[in-house]
CSV table of C-alpha atoms and ligand atoms in Angstrom, one decimal:
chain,number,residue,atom,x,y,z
A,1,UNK,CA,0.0,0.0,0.0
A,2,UNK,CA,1.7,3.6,-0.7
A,3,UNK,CA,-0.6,5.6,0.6
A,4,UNK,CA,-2.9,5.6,3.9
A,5,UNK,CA,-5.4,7.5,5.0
A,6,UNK,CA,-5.6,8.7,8.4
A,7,UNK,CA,-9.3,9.6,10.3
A,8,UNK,CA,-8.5,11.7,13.6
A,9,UNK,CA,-11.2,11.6,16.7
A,10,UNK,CA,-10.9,14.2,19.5
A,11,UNK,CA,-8.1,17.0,19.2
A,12,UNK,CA,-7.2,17.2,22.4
A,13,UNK,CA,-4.1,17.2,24.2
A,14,UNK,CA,-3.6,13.5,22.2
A,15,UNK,CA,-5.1,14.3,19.5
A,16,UNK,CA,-2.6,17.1,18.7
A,17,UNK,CA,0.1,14.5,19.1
A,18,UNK,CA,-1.7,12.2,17.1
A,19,UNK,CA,-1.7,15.0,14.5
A,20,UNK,CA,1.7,15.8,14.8
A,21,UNK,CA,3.0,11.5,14.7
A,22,UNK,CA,0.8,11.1,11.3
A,23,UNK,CA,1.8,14.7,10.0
A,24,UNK,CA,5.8,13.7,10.5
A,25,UNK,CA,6.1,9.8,10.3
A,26,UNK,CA,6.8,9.4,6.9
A,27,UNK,CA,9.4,12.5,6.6
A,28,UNK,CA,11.5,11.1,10.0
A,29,UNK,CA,11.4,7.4,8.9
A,30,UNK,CA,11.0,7.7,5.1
A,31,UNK,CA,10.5,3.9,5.0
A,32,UNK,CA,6.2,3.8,5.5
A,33,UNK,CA,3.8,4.7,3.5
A,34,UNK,CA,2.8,8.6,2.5
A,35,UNK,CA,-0.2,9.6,5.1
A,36,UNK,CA,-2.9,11.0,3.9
A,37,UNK,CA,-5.2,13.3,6.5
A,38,UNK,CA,-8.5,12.7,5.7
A,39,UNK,CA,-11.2,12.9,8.4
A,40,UNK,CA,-11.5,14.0,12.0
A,41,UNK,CA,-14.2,14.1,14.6
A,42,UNK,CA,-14.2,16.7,17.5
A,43,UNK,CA,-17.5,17.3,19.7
A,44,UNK,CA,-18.8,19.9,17.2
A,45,UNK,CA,-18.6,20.4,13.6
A,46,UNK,CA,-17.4,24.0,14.7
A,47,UNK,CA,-14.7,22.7,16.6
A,48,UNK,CA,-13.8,20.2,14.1
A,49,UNK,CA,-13.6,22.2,11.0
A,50,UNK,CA,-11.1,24.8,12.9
A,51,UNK,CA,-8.9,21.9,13.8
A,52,UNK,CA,-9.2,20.2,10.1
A,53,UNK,CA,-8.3,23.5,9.2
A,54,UNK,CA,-5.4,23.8,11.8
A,55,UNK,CA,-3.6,19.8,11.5
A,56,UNK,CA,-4.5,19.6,8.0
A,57,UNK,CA,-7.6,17.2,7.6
A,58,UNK,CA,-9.2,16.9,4.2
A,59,UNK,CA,-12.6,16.5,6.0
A,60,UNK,CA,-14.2,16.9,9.1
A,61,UNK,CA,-17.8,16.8,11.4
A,62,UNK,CA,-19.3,15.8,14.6
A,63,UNK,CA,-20.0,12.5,13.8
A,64,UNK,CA,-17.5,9.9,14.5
A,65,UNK,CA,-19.5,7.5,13.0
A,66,UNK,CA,-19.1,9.2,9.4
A,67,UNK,CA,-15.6,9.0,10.1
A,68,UNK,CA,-15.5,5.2,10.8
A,69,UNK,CA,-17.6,4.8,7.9
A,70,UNK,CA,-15.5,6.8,5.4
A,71,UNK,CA,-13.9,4.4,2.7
A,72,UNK,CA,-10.7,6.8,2.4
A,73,UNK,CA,-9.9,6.2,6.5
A,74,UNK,CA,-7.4,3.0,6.6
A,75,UNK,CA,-6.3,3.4,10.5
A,76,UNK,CA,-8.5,5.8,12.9
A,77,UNK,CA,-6.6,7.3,15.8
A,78,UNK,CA,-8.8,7.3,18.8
A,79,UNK,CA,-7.9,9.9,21.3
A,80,UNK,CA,-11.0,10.7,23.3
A,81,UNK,CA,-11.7,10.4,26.6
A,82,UNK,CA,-11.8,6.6,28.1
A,83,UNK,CA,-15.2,5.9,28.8
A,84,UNK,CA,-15.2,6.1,24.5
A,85,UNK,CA,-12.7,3.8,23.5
A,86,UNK,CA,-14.5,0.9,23.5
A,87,UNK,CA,-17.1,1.9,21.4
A,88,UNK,CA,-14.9,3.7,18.8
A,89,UNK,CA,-12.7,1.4,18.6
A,90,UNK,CA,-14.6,-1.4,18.3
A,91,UNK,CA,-17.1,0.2,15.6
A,92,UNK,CA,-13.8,1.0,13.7
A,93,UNK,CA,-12.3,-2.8,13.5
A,94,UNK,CA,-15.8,-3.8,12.7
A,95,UNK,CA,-15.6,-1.5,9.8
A,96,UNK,CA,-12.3,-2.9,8.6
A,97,UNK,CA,-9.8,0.0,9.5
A,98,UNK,CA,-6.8,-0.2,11.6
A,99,UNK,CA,-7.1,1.0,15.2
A,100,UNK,CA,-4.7,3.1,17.1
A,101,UNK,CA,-6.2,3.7,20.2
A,102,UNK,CA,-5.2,5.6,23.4
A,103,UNK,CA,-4.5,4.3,26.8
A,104,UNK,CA,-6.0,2.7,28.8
A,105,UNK,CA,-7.9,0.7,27.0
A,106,UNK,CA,-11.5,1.0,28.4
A,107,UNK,CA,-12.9,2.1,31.5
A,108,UNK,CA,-14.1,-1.7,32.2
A,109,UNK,CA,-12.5,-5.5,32.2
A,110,UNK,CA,-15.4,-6.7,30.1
A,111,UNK,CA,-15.0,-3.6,27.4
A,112,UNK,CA,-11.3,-4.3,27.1
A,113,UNK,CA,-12.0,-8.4,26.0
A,114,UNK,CA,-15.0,-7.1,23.7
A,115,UNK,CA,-12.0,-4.5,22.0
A,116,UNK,CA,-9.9,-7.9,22.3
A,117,UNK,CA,-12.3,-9.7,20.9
A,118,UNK,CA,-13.4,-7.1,18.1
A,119,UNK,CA,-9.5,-7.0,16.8
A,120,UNK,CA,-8.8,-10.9,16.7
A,121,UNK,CA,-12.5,-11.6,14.8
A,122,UNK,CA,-11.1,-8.4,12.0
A,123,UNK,CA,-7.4,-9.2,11.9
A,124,UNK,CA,-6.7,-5.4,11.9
A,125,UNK,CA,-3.5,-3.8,13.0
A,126,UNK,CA,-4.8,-1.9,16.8
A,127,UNK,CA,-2.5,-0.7,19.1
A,128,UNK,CA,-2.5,0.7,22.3
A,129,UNK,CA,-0.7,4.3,23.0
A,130,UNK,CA,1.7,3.5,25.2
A,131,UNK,CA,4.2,5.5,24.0
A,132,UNK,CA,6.8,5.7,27.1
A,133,UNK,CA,8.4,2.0,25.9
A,134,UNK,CA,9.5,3.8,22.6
A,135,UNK,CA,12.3,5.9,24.7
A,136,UNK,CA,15.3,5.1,22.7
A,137,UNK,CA,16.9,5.0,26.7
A,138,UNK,CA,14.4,2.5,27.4
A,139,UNK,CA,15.3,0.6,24.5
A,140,UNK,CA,18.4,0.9,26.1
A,141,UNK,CA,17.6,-0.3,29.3
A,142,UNK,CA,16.2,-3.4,27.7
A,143,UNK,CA,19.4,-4.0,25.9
A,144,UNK,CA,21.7,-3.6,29.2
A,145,UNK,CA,19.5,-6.3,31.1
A,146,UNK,CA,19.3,-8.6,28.1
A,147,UNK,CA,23.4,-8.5,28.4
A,148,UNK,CA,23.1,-9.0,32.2
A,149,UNK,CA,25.2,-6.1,33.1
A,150,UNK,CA,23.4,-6.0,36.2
A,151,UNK,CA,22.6,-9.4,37.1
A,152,UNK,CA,19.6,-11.1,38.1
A,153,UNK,CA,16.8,-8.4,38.6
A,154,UNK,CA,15.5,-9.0,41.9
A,155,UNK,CA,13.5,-5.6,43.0
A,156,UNK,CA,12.1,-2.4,41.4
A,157,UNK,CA,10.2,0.6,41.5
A,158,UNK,CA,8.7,2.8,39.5
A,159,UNK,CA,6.8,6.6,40.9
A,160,UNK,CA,4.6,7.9,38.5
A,161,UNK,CA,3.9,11.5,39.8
A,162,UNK,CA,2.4,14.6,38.1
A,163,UNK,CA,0.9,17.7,40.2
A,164,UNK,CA,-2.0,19.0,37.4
A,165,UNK,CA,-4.4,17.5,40.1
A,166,UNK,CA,-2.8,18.8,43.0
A,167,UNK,CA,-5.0,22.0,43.5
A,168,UNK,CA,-8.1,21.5,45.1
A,169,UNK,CA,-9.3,24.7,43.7
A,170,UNK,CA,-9.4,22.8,39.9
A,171,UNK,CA,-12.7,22.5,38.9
A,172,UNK,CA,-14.1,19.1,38.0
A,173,UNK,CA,-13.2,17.4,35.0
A,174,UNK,CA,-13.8,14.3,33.2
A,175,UNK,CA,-11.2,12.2,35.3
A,176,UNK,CA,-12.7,12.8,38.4
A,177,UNK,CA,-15.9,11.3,37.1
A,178,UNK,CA,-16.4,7.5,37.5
A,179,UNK,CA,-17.1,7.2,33.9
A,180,UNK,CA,-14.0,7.5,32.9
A,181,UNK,CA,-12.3,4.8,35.0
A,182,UNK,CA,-10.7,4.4,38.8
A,183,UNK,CA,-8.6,6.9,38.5
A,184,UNK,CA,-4.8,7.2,39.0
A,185,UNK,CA,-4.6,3.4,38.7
A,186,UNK,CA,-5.7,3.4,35.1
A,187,UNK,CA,-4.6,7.1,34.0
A,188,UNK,CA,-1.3,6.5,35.1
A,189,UNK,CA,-0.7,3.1,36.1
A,190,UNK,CA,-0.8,1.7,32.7
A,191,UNK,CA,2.3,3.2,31.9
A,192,UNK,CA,4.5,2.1,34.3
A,193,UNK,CA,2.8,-1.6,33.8
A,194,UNK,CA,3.7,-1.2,30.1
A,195,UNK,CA,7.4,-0.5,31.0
A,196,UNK,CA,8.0,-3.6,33.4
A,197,UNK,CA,5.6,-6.1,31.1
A,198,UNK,CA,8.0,-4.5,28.5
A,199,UNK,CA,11.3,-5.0,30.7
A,200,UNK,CA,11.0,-7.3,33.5
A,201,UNK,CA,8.0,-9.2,32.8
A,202,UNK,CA,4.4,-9.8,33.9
A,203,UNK,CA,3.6,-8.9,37.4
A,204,UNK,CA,1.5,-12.1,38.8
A,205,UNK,CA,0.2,-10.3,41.9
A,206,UNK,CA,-0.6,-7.5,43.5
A,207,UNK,CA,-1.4,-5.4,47.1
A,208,UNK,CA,-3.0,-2.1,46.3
A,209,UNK,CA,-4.1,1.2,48.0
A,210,UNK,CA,-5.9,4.2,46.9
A,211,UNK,CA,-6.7,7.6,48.1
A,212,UNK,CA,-8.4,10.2,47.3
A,213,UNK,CA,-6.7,13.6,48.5
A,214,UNK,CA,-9.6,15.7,48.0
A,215,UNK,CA,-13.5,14.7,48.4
A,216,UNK,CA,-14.8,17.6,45.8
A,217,UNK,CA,-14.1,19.8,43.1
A,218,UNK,CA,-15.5,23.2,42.0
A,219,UNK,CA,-18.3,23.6,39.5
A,220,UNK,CA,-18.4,27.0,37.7
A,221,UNK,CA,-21.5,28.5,38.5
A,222,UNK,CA,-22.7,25.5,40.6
A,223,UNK,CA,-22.3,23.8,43.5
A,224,UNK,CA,-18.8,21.6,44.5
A,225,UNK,CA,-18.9,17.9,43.2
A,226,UNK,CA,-18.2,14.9,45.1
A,227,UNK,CA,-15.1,13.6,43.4
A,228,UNK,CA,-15.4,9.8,41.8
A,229,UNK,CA,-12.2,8.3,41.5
A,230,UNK,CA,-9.0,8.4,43.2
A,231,UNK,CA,-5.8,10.7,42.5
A,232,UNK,CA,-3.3,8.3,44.4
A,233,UNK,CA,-2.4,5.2,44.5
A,234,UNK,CA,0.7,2.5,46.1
A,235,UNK,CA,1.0,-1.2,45.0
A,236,UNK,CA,3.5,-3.9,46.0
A,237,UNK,CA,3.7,-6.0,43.4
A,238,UNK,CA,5.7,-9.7,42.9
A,239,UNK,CA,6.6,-10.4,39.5
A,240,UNK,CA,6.5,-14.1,37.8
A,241,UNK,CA,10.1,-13.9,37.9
A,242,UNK,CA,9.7,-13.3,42.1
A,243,UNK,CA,11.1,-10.3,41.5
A,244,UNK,CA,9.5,-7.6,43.9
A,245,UNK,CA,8.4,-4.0,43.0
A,246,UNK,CA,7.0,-0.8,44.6
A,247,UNK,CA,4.3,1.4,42.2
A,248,UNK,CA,3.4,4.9,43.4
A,249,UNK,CA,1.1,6.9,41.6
A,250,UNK,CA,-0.4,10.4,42.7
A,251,UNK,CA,-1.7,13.0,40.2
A,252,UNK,CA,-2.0,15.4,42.9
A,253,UNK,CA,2.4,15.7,43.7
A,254,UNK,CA,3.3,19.5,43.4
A,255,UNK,CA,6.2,20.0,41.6
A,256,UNK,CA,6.4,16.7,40.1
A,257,UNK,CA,5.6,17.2,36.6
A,258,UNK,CA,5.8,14.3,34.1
A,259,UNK,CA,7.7,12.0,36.7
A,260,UNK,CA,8.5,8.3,35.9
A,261,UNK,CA,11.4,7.5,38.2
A,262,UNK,CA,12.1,3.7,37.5
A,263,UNK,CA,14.6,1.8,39.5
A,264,UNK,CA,16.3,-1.6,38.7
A,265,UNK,CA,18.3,-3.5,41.2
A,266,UNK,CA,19.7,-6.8,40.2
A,267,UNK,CA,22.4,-8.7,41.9
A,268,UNK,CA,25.5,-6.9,39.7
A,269,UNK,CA,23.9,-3.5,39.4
A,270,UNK,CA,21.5,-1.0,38.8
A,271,UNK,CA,19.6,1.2,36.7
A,272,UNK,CA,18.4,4.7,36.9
A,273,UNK,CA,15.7,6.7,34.7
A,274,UNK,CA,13.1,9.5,35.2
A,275,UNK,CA,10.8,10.5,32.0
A,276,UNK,CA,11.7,14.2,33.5
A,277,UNK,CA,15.5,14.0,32.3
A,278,UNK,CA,14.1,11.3,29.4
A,279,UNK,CA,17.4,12.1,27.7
A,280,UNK,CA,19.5,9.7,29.9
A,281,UNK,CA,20.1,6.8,31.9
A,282,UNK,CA,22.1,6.2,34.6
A,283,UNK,CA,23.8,2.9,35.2
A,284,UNK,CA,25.8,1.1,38.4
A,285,UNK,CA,28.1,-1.8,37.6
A,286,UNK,CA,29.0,-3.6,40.9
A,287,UNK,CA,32.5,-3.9,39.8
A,288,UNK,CA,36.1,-3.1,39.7
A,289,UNK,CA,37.9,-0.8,42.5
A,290,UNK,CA,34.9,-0.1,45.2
A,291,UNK,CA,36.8,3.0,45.7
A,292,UNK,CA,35.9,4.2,42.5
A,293,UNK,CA,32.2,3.2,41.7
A,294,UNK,CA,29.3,5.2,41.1
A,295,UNK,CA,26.5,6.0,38.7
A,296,UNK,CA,27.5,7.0,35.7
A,297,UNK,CA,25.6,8.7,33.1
A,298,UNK,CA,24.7,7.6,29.7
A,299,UNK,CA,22.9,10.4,27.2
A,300,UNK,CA,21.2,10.2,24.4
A,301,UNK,CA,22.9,9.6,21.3
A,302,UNK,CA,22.1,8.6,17.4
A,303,UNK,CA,23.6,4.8,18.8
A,304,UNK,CA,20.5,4.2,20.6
A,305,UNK,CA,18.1,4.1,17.5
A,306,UNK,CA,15.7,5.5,16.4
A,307,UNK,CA,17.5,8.4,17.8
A,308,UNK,CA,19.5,8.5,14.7
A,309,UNK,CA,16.2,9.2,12.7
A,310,UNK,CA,15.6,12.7,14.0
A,311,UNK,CA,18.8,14.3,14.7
A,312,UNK,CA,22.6,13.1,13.8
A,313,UNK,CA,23.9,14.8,16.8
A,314,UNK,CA,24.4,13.0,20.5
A,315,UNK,CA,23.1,14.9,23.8
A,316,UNK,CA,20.7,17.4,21.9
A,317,UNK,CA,17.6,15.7,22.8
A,318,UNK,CA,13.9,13.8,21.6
A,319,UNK,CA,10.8,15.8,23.2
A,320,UNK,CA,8.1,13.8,24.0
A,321,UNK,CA,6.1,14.1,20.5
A,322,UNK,CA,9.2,12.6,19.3
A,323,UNK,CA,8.0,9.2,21.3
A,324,UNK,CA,4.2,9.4,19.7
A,325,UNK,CA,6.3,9.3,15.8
A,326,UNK,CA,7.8,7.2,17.4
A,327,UNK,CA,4.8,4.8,18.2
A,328,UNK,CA,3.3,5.6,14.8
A,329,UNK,CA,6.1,4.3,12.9
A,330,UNK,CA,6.0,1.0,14.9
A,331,UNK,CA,1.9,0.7,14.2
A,332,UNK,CA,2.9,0.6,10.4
A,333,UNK,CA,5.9,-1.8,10.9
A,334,UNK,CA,3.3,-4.1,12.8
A,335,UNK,CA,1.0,-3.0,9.7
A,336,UNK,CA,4.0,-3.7,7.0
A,337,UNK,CA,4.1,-7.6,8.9
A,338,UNK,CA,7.6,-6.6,10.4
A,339,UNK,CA,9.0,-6.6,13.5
A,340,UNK,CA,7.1,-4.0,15.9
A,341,UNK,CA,7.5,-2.5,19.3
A,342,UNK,CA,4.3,-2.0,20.0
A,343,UNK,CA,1.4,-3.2,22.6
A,344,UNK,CA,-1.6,-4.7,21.1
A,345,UNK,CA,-5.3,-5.2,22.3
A,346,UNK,CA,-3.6,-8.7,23.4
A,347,UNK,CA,-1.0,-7.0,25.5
A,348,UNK,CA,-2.9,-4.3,26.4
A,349,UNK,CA,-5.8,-6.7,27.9
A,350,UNK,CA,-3.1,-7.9,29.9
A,351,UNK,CA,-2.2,-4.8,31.1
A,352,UNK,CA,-6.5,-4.1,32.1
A,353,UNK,CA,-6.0,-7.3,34.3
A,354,UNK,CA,-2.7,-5.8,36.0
A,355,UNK,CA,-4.9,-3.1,36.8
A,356,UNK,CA,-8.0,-4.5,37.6
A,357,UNK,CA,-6.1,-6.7,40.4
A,358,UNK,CA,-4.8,-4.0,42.0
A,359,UNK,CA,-8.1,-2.1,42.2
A,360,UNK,CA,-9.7,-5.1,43.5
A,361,UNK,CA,-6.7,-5.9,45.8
A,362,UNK,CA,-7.5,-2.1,47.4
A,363,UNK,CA,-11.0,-2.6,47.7
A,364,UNK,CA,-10.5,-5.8,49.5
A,365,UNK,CA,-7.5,-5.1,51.1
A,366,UNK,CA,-6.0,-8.3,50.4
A,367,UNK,CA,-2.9,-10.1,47.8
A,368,UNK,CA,-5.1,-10.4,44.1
A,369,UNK,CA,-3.5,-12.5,41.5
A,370,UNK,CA,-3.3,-10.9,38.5
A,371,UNK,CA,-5.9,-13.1,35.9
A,372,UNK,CA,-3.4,-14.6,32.9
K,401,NAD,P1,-8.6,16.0,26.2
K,401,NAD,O1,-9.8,16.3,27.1
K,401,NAD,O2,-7.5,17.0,26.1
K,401,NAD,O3,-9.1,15.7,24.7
K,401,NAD,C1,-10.1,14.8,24.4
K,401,NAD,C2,-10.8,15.4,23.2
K,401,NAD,O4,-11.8,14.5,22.7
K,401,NAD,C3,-11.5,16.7,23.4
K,401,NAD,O5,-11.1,17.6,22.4
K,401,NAD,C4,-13.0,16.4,23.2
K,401,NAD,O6,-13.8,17.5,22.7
K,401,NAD,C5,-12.9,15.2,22.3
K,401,NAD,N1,-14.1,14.4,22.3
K,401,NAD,C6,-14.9,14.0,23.3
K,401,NAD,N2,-15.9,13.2,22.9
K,401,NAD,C7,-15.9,13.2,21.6
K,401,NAD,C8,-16.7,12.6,20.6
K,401,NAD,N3,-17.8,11.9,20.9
K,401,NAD,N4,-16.3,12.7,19.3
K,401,NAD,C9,-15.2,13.4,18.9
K,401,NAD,N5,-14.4,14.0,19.8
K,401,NAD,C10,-14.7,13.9,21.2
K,401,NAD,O7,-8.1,14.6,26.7
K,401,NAD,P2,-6.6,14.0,26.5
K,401,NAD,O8,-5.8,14.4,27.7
K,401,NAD,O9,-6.1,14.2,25.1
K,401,NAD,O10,-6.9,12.4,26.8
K,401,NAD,C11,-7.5,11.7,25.7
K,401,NAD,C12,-7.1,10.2,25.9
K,401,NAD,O11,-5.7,10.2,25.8
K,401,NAD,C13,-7.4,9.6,27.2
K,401,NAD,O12,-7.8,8.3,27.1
K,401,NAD,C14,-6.1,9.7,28.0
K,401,NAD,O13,-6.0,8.7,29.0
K,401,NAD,C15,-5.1,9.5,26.9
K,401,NAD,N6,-3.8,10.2,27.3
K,401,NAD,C16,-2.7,9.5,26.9
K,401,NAD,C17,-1.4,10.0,27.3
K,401,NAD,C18,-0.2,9.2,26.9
K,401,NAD,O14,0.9,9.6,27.4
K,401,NAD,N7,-0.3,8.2,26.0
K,401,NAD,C19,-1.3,11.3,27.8
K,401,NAD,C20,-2.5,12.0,28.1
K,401,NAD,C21,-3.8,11.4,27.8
């Protein structure tokens, strides 16, 4: 195929990025298909003929439908918020396009097998937006513990913190509404799942917590509502491997701002990453002269591919839109039938069970094995 066409829904804060991956994939990687814009879906057909107008859509309306439905969309990106993913998504394999769907997956266990479902019955490429696992440092990471430069993994932990929940004066939005999920668990503990399904392996079971740090949110013009789902969460977790791990989530830490601070420890070493300073790594070896060892620092550099794709000079830097072409390109690779780095509806339900035990471990305040 040499060309594809691309149908956008929701223009949000992932729907720009969406925008951006499908407007720039071809020109960083050269080796897909040209993208063609062709249909996107906002709330309004207002709103969605100003941002056609502005990312470069062909057509556009209110009706997502129409946009499932259109014969020139090969792949829809689904970037709306989650209590519509399911639907969209599934409508769109059921049509015969190619999915590529944002995280999580649905707002519900039973949602996420129908989406499972839905892309094994149409054979269709869809894909999950998980796009911290495309770091080429995290790539990296993967290739040091493949070599065992650190040993056996036997502990880690991962703190997923941002703070744009950390005023109680923010007015109610979508995430605090039930509708769209449990909360931190499944807004941010997705990600960090993705990374250690992607580098250590699957956790098997799970002791979680939640908390909510503030009981309501102003309404403009109205009165304060009673807030739904929770901004923090803490799990233990034991991987299949026994390897143990800490996760600690919160969406309401000041100061913290796109935090993903994930340790390693195996028995020769260790390794050190934060999605803040995403340009580097940081890596212990437990050997030669004790007197001398420390961390030492590894940057970013055109060696750790697909670096090499957007700039030819080391230590200058990927942003995260960067990760998102990233992503893209992977989506058509897995398209193309080649080797792809990317986490399907399979994967992805796997990742709904991850953190489906943990909410159920909080509730009941006990272990939960994670369903396989
Ligand atoms: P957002 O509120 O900024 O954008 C959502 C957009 O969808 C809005 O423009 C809204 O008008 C539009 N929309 C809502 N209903 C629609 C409908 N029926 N038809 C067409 N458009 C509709 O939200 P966001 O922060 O972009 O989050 C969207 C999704 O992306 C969520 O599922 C979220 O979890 C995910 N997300 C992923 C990451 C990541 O790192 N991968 C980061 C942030 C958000």
């Amino acid at each position: 195929m040499s060309r594809l066409g691309i149908g956008l829904i929701g223009t949000g804060y992932m729907g720009k990025c969406h925008a951006l991956a499908w407007t720039s994939v071809h020109a960083v990687f050269g080796d897909v298909p040209s993208i063609d814009l062709v249909h996107l879906s906002e709330v309004t057909d207002d709103l969605a003929r100003q941002r056609a107008g502005e990312f470069g859509f062909a057509r556009s309306g209110a009706d997502w439908r129409a946009l499932v439905a259109d014969p020139e969309v090969d792949i829809v990106s689904i970037t709306t918020p989650n209590q519509f993913h399911a639907e969209m998504a599934i409508a769109a394999l059921e049509a015969g396009k190619h999915v590529w769907c944002e995280k999580p997956m649905a707002t519900s266990l039973a949602d996420a097998e129908r989406m499972r479902d839905a892309a094994r019955i149409s054979g269709r490429v869809a894909v999950l937006g998980y796009n911290y696992i495309q770091n080429p440092m995290v790539r990296q990471i993967e290739a040091i513990l493949a070599a065992g430069s650190i040993g056996t993994v036997n502990h880690f932990r991962v703190e997923m913190d941002e703070d744009f929940m950390a005023d109680p004066t923010t007015p109610f939005g979508w995430k605090s509404d039930a509708k769209s999920g449990y909360g931190a668990l499944d807004d941010f503990g997705v990600h960090p799942v993705s990374l250690i399904h992607t580098l250590l392996g699957r956790i098997a079971r799970v002791l979680g917590h939640q908390a909510m740090p503030y009981a309501t949110r102003p309404v403009p013009g109205a009165p304060p509502r009673a807030v739904e789902t929770h901004d923090i969460a803490s799990v233990l977790c034991e991987l299949d491997t026994g390897a143990s791990g800490v996760i600690a989530l919160s969406r309401s830490a000041w100061g913290r701002k796109g935090r993903i601070a994930l340790q390693i420890f195996g028995d020769r070493g260790a390794i050190v990453f934060d999605q803040e300073r995403f340009n580097e790594l940081q890596l212990y070896a437990a050997d030669g002269d004790p007197a001398t060892r420390g961390f030492r620092t590894i940057l970013a550099a055109p060696v750790h591919a697909p670096y090499d794709r957007f700039i030819p000079a080391p230590g200058h830097g990927l942003g995260f839109n960067d990760l998102k072409i990233i992503e893209c390109h992977e989506l058509l690779l897995r398209l193309a039938g080649r080797p792809s780095r990317t986490i399907g509806f399979d994967a992805g339900l796997s990742i709904e069970r991850t953190i489906w035990a943990m909410h159920e471990s909080a509730v009941r305040g006990t272990w939960t094995s994670v369903p396989e």
